[in-house]
CSV table of C-alpha atoms and ligand atoms in Angstrom, one decimal:
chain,number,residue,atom,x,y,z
A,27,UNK,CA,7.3,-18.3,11.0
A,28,UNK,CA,10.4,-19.6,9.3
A,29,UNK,CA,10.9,-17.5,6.0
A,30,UNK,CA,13.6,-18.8,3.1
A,31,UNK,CA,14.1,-15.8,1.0
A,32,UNK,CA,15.5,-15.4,-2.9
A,33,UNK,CA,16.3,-12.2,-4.9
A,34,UNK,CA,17.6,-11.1,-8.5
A,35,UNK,CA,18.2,-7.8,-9.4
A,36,UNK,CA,18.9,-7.0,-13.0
A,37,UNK,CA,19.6,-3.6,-15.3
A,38,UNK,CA,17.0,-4.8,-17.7
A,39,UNK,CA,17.2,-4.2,-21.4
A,40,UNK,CA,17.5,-0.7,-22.0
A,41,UNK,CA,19.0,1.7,-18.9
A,42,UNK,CA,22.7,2.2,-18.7
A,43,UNK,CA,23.0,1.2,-14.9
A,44,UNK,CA,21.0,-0.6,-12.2
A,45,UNK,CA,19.5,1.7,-9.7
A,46,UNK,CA,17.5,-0.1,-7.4
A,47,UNK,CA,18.6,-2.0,-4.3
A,48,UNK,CA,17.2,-4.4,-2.3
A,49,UNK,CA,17.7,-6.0,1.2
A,50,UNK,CA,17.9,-9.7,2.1
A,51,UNK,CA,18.7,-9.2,6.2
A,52,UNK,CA,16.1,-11.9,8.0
A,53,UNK,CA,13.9,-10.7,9.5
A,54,UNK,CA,14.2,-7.4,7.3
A,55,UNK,CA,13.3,-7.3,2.9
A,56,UNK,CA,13.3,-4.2,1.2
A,57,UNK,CA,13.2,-3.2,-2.5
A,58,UNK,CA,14.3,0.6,-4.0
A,59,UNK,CA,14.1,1.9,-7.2
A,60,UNK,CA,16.7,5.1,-7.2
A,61,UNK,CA,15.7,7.9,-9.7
A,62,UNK,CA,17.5,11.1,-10.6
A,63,UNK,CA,20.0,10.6,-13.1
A,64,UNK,CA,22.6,7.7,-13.0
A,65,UNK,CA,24.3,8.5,-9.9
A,66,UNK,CA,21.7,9.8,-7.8
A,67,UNK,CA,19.4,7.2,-8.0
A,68,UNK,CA,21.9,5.0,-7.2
A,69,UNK,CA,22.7,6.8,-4.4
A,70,UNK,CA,19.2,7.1,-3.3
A,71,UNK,CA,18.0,3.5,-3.2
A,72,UNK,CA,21.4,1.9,-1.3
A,73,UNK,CA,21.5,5.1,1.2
A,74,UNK,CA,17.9,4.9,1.7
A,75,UNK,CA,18.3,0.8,2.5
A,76,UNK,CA,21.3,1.2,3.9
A,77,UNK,CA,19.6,3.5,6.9
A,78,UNK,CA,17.1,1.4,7.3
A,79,UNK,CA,18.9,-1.1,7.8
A,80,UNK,CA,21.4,-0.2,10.3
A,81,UNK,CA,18.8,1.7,12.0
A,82,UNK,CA,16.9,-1.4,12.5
A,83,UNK,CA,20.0,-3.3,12.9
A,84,UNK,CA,20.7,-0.5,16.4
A,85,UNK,CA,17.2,-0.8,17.3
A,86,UNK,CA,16.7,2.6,16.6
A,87,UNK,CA,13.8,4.4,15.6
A,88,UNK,CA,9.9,3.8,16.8
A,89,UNK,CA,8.9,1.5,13.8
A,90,UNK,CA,9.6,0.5,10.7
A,91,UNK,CA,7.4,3.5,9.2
A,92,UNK,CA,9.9,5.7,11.5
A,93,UNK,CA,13.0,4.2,10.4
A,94,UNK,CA,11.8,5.1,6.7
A,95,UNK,CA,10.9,8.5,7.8
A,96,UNK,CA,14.3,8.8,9.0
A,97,UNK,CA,15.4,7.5,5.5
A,98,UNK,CA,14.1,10.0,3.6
A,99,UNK,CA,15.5,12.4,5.8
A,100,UNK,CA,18.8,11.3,5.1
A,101,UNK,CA,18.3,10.7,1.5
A,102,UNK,CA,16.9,14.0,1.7
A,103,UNK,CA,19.8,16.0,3.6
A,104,UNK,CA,22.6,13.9,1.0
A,105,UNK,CA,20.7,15.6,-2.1
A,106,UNK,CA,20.7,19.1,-0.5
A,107,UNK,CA,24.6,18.4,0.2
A,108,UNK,CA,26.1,17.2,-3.1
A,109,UNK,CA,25.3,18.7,-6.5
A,110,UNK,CA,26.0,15.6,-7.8
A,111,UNK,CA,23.2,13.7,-6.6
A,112,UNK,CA,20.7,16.8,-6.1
A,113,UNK,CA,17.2,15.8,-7.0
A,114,UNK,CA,17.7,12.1,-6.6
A,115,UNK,CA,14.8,10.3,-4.7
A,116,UNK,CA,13.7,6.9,-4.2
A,117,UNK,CA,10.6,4.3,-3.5
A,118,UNK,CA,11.2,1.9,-0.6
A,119,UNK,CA,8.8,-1.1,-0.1
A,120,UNK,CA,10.1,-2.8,3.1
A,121,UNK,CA,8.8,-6.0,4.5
A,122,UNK,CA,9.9,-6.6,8.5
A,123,UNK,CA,8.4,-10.1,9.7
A,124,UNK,CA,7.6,-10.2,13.5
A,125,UNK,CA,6.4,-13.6,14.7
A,126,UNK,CA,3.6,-14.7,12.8
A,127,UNK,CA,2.9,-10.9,11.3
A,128,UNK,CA,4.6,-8.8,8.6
A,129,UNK,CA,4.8,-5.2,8.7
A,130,UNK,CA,5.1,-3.4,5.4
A,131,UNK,CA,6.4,0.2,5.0
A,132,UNK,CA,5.7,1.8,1.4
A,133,UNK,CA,6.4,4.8,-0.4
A,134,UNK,CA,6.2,5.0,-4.2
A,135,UNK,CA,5.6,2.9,-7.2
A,136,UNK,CA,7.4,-0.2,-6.2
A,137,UNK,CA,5.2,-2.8,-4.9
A,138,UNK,CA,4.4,-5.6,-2.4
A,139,UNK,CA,2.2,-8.6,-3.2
A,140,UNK,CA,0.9,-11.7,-1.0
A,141,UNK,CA,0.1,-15.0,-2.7
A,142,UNK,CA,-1.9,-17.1,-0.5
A,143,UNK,CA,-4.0,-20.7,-1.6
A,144,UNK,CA,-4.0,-19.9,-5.2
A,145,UNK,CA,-4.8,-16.2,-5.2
A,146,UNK,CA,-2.3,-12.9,-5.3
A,147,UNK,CA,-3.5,-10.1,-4.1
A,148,UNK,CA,-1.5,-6.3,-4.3
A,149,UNK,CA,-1.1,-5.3,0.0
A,150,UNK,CA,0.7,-1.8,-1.5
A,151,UNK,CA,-0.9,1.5,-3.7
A,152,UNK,CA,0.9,3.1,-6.1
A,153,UNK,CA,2.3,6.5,-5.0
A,154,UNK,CA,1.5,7.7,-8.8
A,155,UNK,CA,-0.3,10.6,-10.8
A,156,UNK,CA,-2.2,7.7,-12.7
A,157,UNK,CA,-3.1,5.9,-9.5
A,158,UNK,CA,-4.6,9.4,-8.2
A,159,UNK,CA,-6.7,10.0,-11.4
A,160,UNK,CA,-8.1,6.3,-11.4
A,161,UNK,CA,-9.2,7.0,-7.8
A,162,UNK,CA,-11.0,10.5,-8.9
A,163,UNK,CA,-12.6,8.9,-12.2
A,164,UNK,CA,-10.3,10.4,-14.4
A,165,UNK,CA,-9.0,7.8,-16.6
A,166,UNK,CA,-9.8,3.8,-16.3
A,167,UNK,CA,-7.3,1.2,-14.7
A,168,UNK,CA,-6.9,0.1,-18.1
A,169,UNK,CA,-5.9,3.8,-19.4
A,170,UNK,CA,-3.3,4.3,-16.5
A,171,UNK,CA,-1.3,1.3,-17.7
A,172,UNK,CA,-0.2,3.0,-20.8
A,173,UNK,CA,-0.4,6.2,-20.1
A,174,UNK,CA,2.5,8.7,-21.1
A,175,UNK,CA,2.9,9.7,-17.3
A,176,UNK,CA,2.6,6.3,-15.3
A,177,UNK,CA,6.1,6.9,-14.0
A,178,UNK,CA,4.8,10.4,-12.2
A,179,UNK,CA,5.4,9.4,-8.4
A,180,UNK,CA,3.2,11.8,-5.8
A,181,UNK,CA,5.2,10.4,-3.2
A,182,UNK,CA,9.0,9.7,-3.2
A,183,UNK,CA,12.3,9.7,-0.3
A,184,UNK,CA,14.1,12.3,-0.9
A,185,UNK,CA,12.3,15.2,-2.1
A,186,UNK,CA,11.6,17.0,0.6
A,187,UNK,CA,12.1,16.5,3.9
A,188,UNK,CA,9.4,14.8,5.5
A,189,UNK,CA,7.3,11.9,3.6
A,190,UNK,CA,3.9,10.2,4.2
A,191,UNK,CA,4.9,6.4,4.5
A,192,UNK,CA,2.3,3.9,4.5
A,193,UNK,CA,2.3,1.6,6.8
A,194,UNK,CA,0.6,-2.2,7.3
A,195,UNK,CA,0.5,-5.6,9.0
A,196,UNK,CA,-0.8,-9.1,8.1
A,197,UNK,CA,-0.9,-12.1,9.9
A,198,UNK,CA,1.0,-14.8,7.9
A,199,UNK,CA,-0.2,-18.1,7.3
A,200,UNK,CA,1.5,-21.5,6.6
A,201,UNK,CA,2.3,-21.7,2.8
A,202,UNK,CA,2.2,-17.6,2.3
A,203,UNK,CA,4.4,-16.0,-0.3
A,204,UNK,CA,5.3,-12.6,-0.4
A,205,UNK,CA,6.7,-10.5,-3.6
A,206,UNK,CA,8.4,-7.2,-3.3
A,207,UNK,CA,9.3,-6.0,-6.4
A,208,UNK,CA,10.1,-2.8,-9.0
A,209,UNK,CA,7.9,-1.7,-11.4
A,210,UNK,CA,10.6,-2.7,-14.0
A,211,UNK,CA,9.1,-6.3,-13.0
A,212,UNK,CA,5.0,-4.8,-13.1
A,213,UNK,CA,5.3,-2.4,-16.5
A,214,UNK,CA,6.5,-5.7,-18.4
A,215,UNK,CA,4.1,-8.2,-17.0
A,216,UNK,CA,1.0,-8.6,-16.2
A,217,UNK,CA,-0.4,-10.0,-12.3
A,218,UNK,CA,-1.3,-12.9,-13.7
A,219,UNK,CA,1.5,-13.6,-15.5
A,220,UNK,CA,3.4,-13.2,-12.3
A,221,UNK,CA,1.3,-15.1,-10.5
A,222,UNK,CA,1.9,-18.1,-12.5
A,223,UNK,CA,5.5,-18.0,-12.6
A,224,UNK,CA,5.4,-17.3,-8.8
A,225,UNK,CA,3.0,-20.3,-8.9
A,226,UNK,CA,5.0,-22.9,-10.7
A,227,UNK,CA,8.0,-21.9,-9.1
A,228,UNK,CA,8.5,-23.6,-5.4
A,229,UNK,CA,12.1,-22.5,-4.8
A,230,UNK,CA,11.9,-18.7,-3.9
A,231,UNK,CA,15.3,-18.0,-5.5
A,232,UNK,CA,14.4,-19.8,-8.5
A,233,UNK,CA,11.3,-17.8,-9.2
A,234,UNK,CA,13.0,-14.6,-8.3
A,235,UNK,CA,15.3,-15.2,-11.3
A,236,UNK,CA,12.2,-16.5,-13.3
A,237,UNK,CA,10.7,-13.7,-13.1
A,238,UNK,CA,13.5,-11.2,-14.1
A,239,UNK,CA,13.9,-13.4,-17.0
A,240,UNK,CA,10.3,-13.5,-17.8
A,241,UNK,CA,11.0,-9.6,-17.9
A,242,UNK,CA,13.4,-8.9,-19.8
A,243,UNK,CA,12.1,-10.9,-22.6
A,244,UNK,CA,9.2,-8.7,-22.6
A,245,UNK,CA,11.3,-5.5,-23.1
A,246,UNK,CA,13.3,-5.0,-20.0
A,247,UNK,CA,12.8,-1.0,-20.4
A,248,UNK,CA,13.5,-0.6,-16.6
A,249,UNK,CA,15.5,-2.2,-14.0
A,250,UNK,CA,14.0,-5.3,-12.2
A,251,UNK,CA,14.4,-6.5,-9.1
A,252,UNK,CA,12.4,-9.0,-7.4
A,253,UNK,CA,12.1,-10.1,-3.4
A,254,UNK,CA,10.7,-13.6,-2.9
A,255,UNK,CA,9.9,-15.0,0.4
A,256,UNK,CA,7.9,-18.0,1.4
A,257,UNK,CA,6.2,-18.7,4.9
A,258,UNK,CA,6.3,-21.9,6.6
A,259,UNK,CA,4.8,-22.4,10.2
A,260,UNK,CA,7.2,-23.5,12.7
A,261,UNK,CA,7.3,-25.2,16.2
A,262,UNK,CA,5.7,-22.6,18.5
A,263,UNK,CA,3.7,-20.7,16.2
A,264,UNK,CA,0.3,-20.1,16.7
A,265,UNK,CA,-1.9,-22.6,15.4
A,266,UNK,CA,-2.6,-20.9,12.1
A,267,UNK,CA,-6.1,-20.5,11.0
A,268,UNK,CA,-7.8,-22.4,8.2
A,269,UNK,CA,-5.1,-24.6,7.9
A,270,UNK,CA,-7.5,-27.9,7.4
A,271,UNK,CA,-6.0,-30.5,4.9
A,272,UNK,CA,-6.3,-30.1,1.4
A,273,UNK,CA,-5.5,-26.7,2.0
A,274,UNK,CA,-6.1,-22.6,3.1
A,275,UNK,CA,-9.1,-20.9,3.4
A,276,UNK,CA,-8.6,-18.3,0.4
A,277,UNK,CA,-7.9,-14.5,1.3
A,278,UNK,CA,-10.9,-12.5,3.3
A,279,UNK,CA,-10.7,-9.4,0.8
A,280,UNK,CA,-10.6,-10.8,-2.6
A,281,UNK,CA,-10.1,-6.8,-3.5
A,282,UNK,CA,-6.7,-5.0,-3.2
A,283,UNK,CA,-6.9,-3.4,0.0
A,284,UNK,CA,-4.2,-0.4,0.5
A,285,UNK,CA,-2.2,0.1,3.4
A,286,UNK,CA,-3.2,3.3,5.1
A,287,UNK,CA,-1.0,6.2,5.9
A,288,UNK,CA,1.2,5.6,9.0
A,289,UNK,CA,0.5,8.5,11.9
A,290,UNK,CA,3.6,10.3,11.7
A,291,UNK,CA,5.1,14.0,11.3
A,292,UNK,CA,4.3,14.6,8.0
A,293,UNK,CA,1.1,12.9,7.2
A,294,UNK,CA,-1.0,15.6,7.9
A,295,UNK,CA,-4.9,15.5,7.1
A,296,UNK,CA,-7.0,12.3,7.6
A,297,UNK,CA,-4.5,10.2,9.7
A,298,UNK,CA,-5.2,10.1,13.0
A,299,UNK,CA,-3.3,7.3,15.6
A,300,UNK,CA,-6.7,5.5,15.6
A,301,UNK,CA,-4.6,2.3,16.2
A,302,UNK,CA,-3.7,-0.5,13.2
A,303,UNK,CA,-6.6,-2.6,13.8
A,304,UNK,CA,-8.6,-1.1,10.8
A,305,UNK,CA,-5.3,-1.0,8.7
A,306,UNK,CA,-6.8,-3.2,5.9
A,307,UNK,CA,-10.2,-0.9,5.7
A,308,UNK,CA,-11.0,0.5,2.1
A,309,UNK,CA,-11.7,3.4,4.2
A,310,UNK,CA,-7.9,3.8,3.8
A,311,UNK,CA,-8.5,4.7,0.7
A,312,UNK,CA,-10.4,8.0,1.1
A,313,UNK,CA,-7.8,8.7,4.1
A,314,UNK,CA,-5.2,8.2,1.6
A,315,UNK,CA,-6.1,11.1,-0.4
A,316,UNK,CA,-6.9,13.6,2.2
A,317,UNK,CA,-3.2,12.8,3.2
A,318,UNK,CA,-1.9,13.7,-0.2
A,319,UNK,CA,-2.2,17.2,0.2
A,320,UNK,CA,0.5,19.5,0.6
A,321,UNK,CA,2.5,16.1,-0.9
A,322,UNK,CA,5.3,17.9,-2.8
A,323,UNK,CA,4.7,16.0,-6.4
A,324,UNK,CA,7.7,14.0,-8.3
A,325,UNK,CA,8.2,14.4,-11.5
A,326,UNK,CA,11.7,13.0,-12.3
A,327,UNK,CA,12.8,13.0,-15.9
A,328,UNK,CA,9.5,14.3,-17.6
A,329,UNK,CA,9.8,17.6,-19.4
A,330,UNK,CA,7.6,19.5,-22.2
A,331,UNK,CA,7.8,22.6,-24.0
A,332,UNK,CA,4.7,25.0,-23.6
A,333,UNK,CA,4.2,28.4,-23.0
A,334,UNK,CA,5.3,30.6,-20.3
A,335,UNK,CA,4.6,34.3,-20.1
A,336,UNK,CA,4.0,34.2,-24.2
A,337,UNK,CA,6.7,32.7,-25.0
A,338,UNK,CA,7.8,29.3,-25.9
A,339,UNK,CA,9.2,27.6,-22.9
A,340,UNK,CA,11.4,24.0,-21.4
A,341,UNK,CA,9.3,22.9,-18.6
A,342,UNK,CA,9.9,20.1,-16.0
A,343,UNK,CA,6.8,18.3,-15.0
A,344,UNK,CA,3.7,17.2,-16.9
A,345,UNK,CA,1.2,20.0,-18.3
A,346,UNK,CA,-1.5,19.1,-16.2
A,347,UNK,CA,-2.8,20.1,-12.9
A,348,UNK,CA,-4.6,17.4,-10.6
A,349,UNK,CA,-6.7,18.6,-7.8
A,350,UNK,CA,-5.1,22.0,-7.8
A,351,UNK,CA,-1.5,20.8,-7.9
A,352,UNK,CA,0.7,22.4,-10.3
A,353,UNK,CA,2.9,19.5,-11.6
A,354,UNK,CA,5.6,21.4,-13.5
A,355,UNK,CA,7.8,24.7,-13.2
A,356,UNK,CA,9.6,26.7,-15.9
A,357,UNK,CA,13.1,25.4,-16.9
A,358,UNK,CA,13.8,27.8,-19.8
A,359,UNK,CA,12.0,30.8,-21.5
A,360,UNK,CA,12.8,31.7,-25.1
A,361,UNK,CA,12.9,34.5,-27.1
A,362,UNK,CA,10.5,32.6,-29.4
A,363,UNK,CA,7.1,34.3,-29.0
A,364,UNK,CA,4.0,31.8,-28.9
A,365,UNK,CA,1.6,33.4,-30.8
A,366,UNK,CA,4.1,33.5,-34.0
A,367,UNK,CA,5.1,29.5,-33.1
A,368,UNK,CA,1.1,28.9,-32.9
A,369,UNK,CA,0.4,30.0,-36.6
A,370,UNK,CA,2.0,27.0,-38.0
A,371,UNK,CA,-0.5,24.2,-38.0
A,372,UNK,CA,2.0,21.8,-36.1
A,373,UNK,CA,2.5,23.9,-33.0
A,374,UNK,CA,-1.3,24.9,-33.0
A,375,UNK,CA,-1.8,23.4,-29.9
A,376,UNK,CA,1.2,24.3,-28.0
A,377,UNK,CA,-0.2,26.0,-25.1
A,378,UNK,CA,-1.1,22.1,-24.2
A,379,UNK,CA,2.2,21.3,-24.3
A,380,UNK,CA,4.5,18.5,-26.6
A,381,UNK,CA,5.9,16.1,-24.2
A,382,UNK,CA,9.4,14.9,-24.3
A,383,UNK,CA,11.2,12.2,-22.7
A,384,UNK,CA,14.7,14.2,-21.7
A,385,UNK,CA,15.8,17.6,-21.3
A,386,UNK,CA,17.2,17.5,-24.5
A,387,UNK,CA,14.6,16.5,-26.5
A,388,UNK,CA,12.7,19.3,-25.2
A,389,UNK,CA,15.2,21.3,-26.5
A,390,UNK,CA,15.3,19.6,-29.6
A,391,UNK,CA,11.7,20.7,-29.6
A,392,UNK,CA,12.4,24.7,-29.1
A,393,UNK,CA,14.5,24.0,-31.7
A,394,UNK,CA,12.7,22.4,-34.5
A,395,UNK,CA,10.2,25.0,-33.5
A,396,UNK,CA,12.6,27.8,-34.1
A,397,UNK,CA,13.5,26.4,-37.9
A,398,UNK,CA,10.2,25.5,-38.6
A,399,UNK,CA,8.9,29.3,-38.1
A,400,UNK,CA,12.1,30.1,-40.5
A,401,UNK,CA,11.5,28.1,-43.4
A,402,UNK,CA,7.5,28.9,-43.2
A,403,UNK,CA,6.7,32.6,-44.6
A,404,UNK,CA,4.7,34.4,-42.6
A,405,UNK,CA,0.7,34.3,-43.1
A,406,UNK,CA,-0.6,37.5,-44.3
A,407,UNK,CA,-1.6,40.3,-42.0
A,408,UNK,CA,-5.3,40.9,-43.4
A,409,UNK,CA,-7.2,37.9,-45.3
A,410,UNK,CA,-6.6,38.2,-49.1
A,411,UNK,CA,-8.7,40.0,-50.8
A,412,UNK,CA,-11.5,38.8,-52.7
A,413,UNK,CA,-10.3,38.2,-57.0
B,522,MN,MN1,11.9,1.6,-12.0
C-alpha cells in the first residue's frame, strides 16, 4: 500500500500549552495526549513517541504492542526520577502499516478510526471510567458523553510500571482512510460530523487541518491533534478484495469492534496468546474487562472534598467505586468535623462528595465550608419546645 499522510496539531481554545504529540515516520503514525500538569504531560506524550519511535527505528522490541510496553516503562521510570514531571502519563494510539495490513497499538482515550466506501467505523475502545460503566449498564452511551468524569482514564503510560496495551490488525483496502486522533478532536464533535469533513476532504493534510478548525470553533476546550492517512493499492499488492467498479464492498462489522488486549507481561486475566486471528471478535470485549483488573485507575486532575475519618477532607479521584475499585485517596484532612459541616442544608450531602475541577477549588470548597459553618448559628441541641 502506498499511504500519503497529513497532520495538525493545535492548543485549542482554552489550555495554556499543547501536550499531545504525534508521529508522521512512514510506515509509523502515532497520536499522544500528555496529562499531568503542563510540563509533565508534555513530557509524557513526546518521551512516550519518541521511544517508540527510535525503538522501532533500531528494530528493537517484539512488536509494536512491546515497543509501547517499553514506552510506558520509560515514561514510567522518567516520572519516578524527576519531581517535576511526577504523575504525568499519557494515551498512545499508534498505527504501523506492514504491506497490505495495519497494526494498531492503543492505550487510553485517544482514538483510531477507519473510513472505508462511505462508512467510519471506531477500530479503538476507550480506556475510560465512562466506557467501563456503559459496558456494565451503568449509564447509556448517551449519558457517558457528558458526564462529569468522561476524562477518568482506567488505562494510561506512565502510571505504573507495566500497562495492558491493545493490540490489532486490519487488512487495508484500496481507497481506506485512517484517523488517529485526540479526544480534543472527539469531545467537540460528533462521528458524523467527522465523517463528513473527512468525507469531503480528499487531500489528507487538508482535512487534518479541517478538522482542527471544525474544533476549535465548537469550543476547543482540549488540545487537538489529528492523523490522516489515505490508502492507495500499489504495483505488487495483493489484489484487494471487493474492489469491483463503482466501488468497495462496505465494512464486514457495521458495529465498532474493539481491539483485544495484546498477550503481554501485564495483561493478566482473560488474554491468553490464542493467536490474532480472532482479533476483531466482540468476544474481545468480555476479555477486555477480565483484563482490567488489578489496572491501577487514572484519575489526573479530578478532585472533591468529602469525608474522611469524620472529617471534612481534599480528595484526588472521583467518589465512586466501580467494580470494587477505589478511584480516589485522601489529599488533605481538616480539622472541620463532618457532622457539624452536614447540619447546614448545603453540605447535607457531603459524604457524596462536591466535585471540583483543580486542587484549588477543592480547597476553595473546605473553605467556603469553613465560613459558611461561621456565619450560620448553630441549630439547637434539643427540638424547641412546644409554645
Ligand atoms: Mn486531551
Amino acid at each position: 500500500m502506498k499511504v500519503t499522510a497529513g497532520a495538525a496539531t493545535d492548543i485549542g481554545q482554552v489550555r495554556e500549552g499543547n501536550e499531545d504529540s504525534f508521529i508522521l515516520d512512514e510506515p509509523l503514525f502515532a497520536v499522544a495526549d500528555g496529562m499531568g500538569g503542563h510540563r509533565g504531560g508534555e513530557v509524557a506524550s513526546k518521551l512516550a513517541l519518541e521511544t517508540v519511535e527510535s525503538l522501532f527505528r533500531d528494530g528493537r522490541g517484539s512488536s509494536l504492542a512491546e515497543q509501547v510496553r517499553e514506552a510506558n516503562r520509560e515514561v514510567f521510570a522518567r516520572s519516578m526520577q524527576d519531581r517535576t514531571v511526577a504523575g504525568m502519563g499519557t494515551t498512545l494510539t499508534a498505527a504501523l502499516l506492514e504491506g497490505s495490513l495495519v497494526r494498531i497499538a492503543h492505550v487510553g482515550d485517544s482514538r483510531a478510526y477507519l473510513s472505508r466506501a462511505g462508512d467510519m467505523r471506531l477500530l479503538t475502545e476507550d480506556h475510560t471510567l465512562v466506557h467501563r460503566m456503559v459496558l456494565e449498564g451503568e449509564i447509556t452511551a448517551e449519558e457517558a458523553e457528558v458526564h462529569p468524569h468522561r476524562s477518568v482514564l482506567t488505562r494510561a503510560l506512565g502510571v505504573d510500571v507495566d500497562v495492558a496495551v491493545d493490540e490489532g490488525t486490519i487488512d487495508l483496502r484500496d481507497g481506506d482512510r485512517l484517523l488517529l486522533c485526540t479526544d480534543g478532536l472527539t469531545a467537540m464533535l460528533t462521528e458524523t460530523q467527522i465523517h463528513e469533513i473527512l468525507s469531503a476532504t480528499p487531500v489528507p493534510e487538508d482535512a487534518a487541518k479541517r478538522l482542527v478548525r471544525a474544533a476549535n470553533r465548537a469550543g476547543g476546550v482540549d488540545n487537538i491533534t489529528v492523523v490522516v492517512l489515505d490508502l492507495t493499492s500499489e504495483e505488487g499488492d495483493e489484489k484487494v478484495q471487493g474492489g469491483r467498479a463503482g466501488g468497495l464492498a462496505p465494512l464486514a462489522s457495521p458495529s465498532p469492534t474493539p481491539l483485544r488486549e495484546a498477550p503481554g507481561p501485564s495483561s493478566g486475566t482473560g488474554t491468553s496468546s490464542a493467536g490474532r486471528t480472532a482479533v476483531w471478535s466482540g468476544v474481545a470485549v468480555a476479555l477486555l474487562l477480565l483484563g482490567l483488573v488489578g489496572v491501577r485507575v487514572y484519575t489526573d486532575s479530578q478532585w472533591y472534598v468529602g469525608v474522611s475519618n469524620g472529617h471534612v477532607a481534599v480528595y484526588r479521584g472521583v467518589p465512586s467505586s466501580v467494580a470494587g475499585f477505589r478511584l480516589h485517596h485522601v489529599v488533605v484532612e481538616t480539622s472541620i468535623r463532618a457532622v457539624d459541616a452536614e447540619q447546614l442544608a448545603l453540605y447535607r450531602d457531603l459524604a457524596d462528595g462536591i466535585t471540583a475541577g483543580s486542587r484549588a477549588e477543592a480547597e476553595a470548597i473546605v473553605e467556603q465550608i469553613r465560613k459558611d459553618m461561621m456565619s450560620t448559628p448553630p441549630p439547637p441541641t434539643y427540638p424547641a419546645a412546644m409554645p
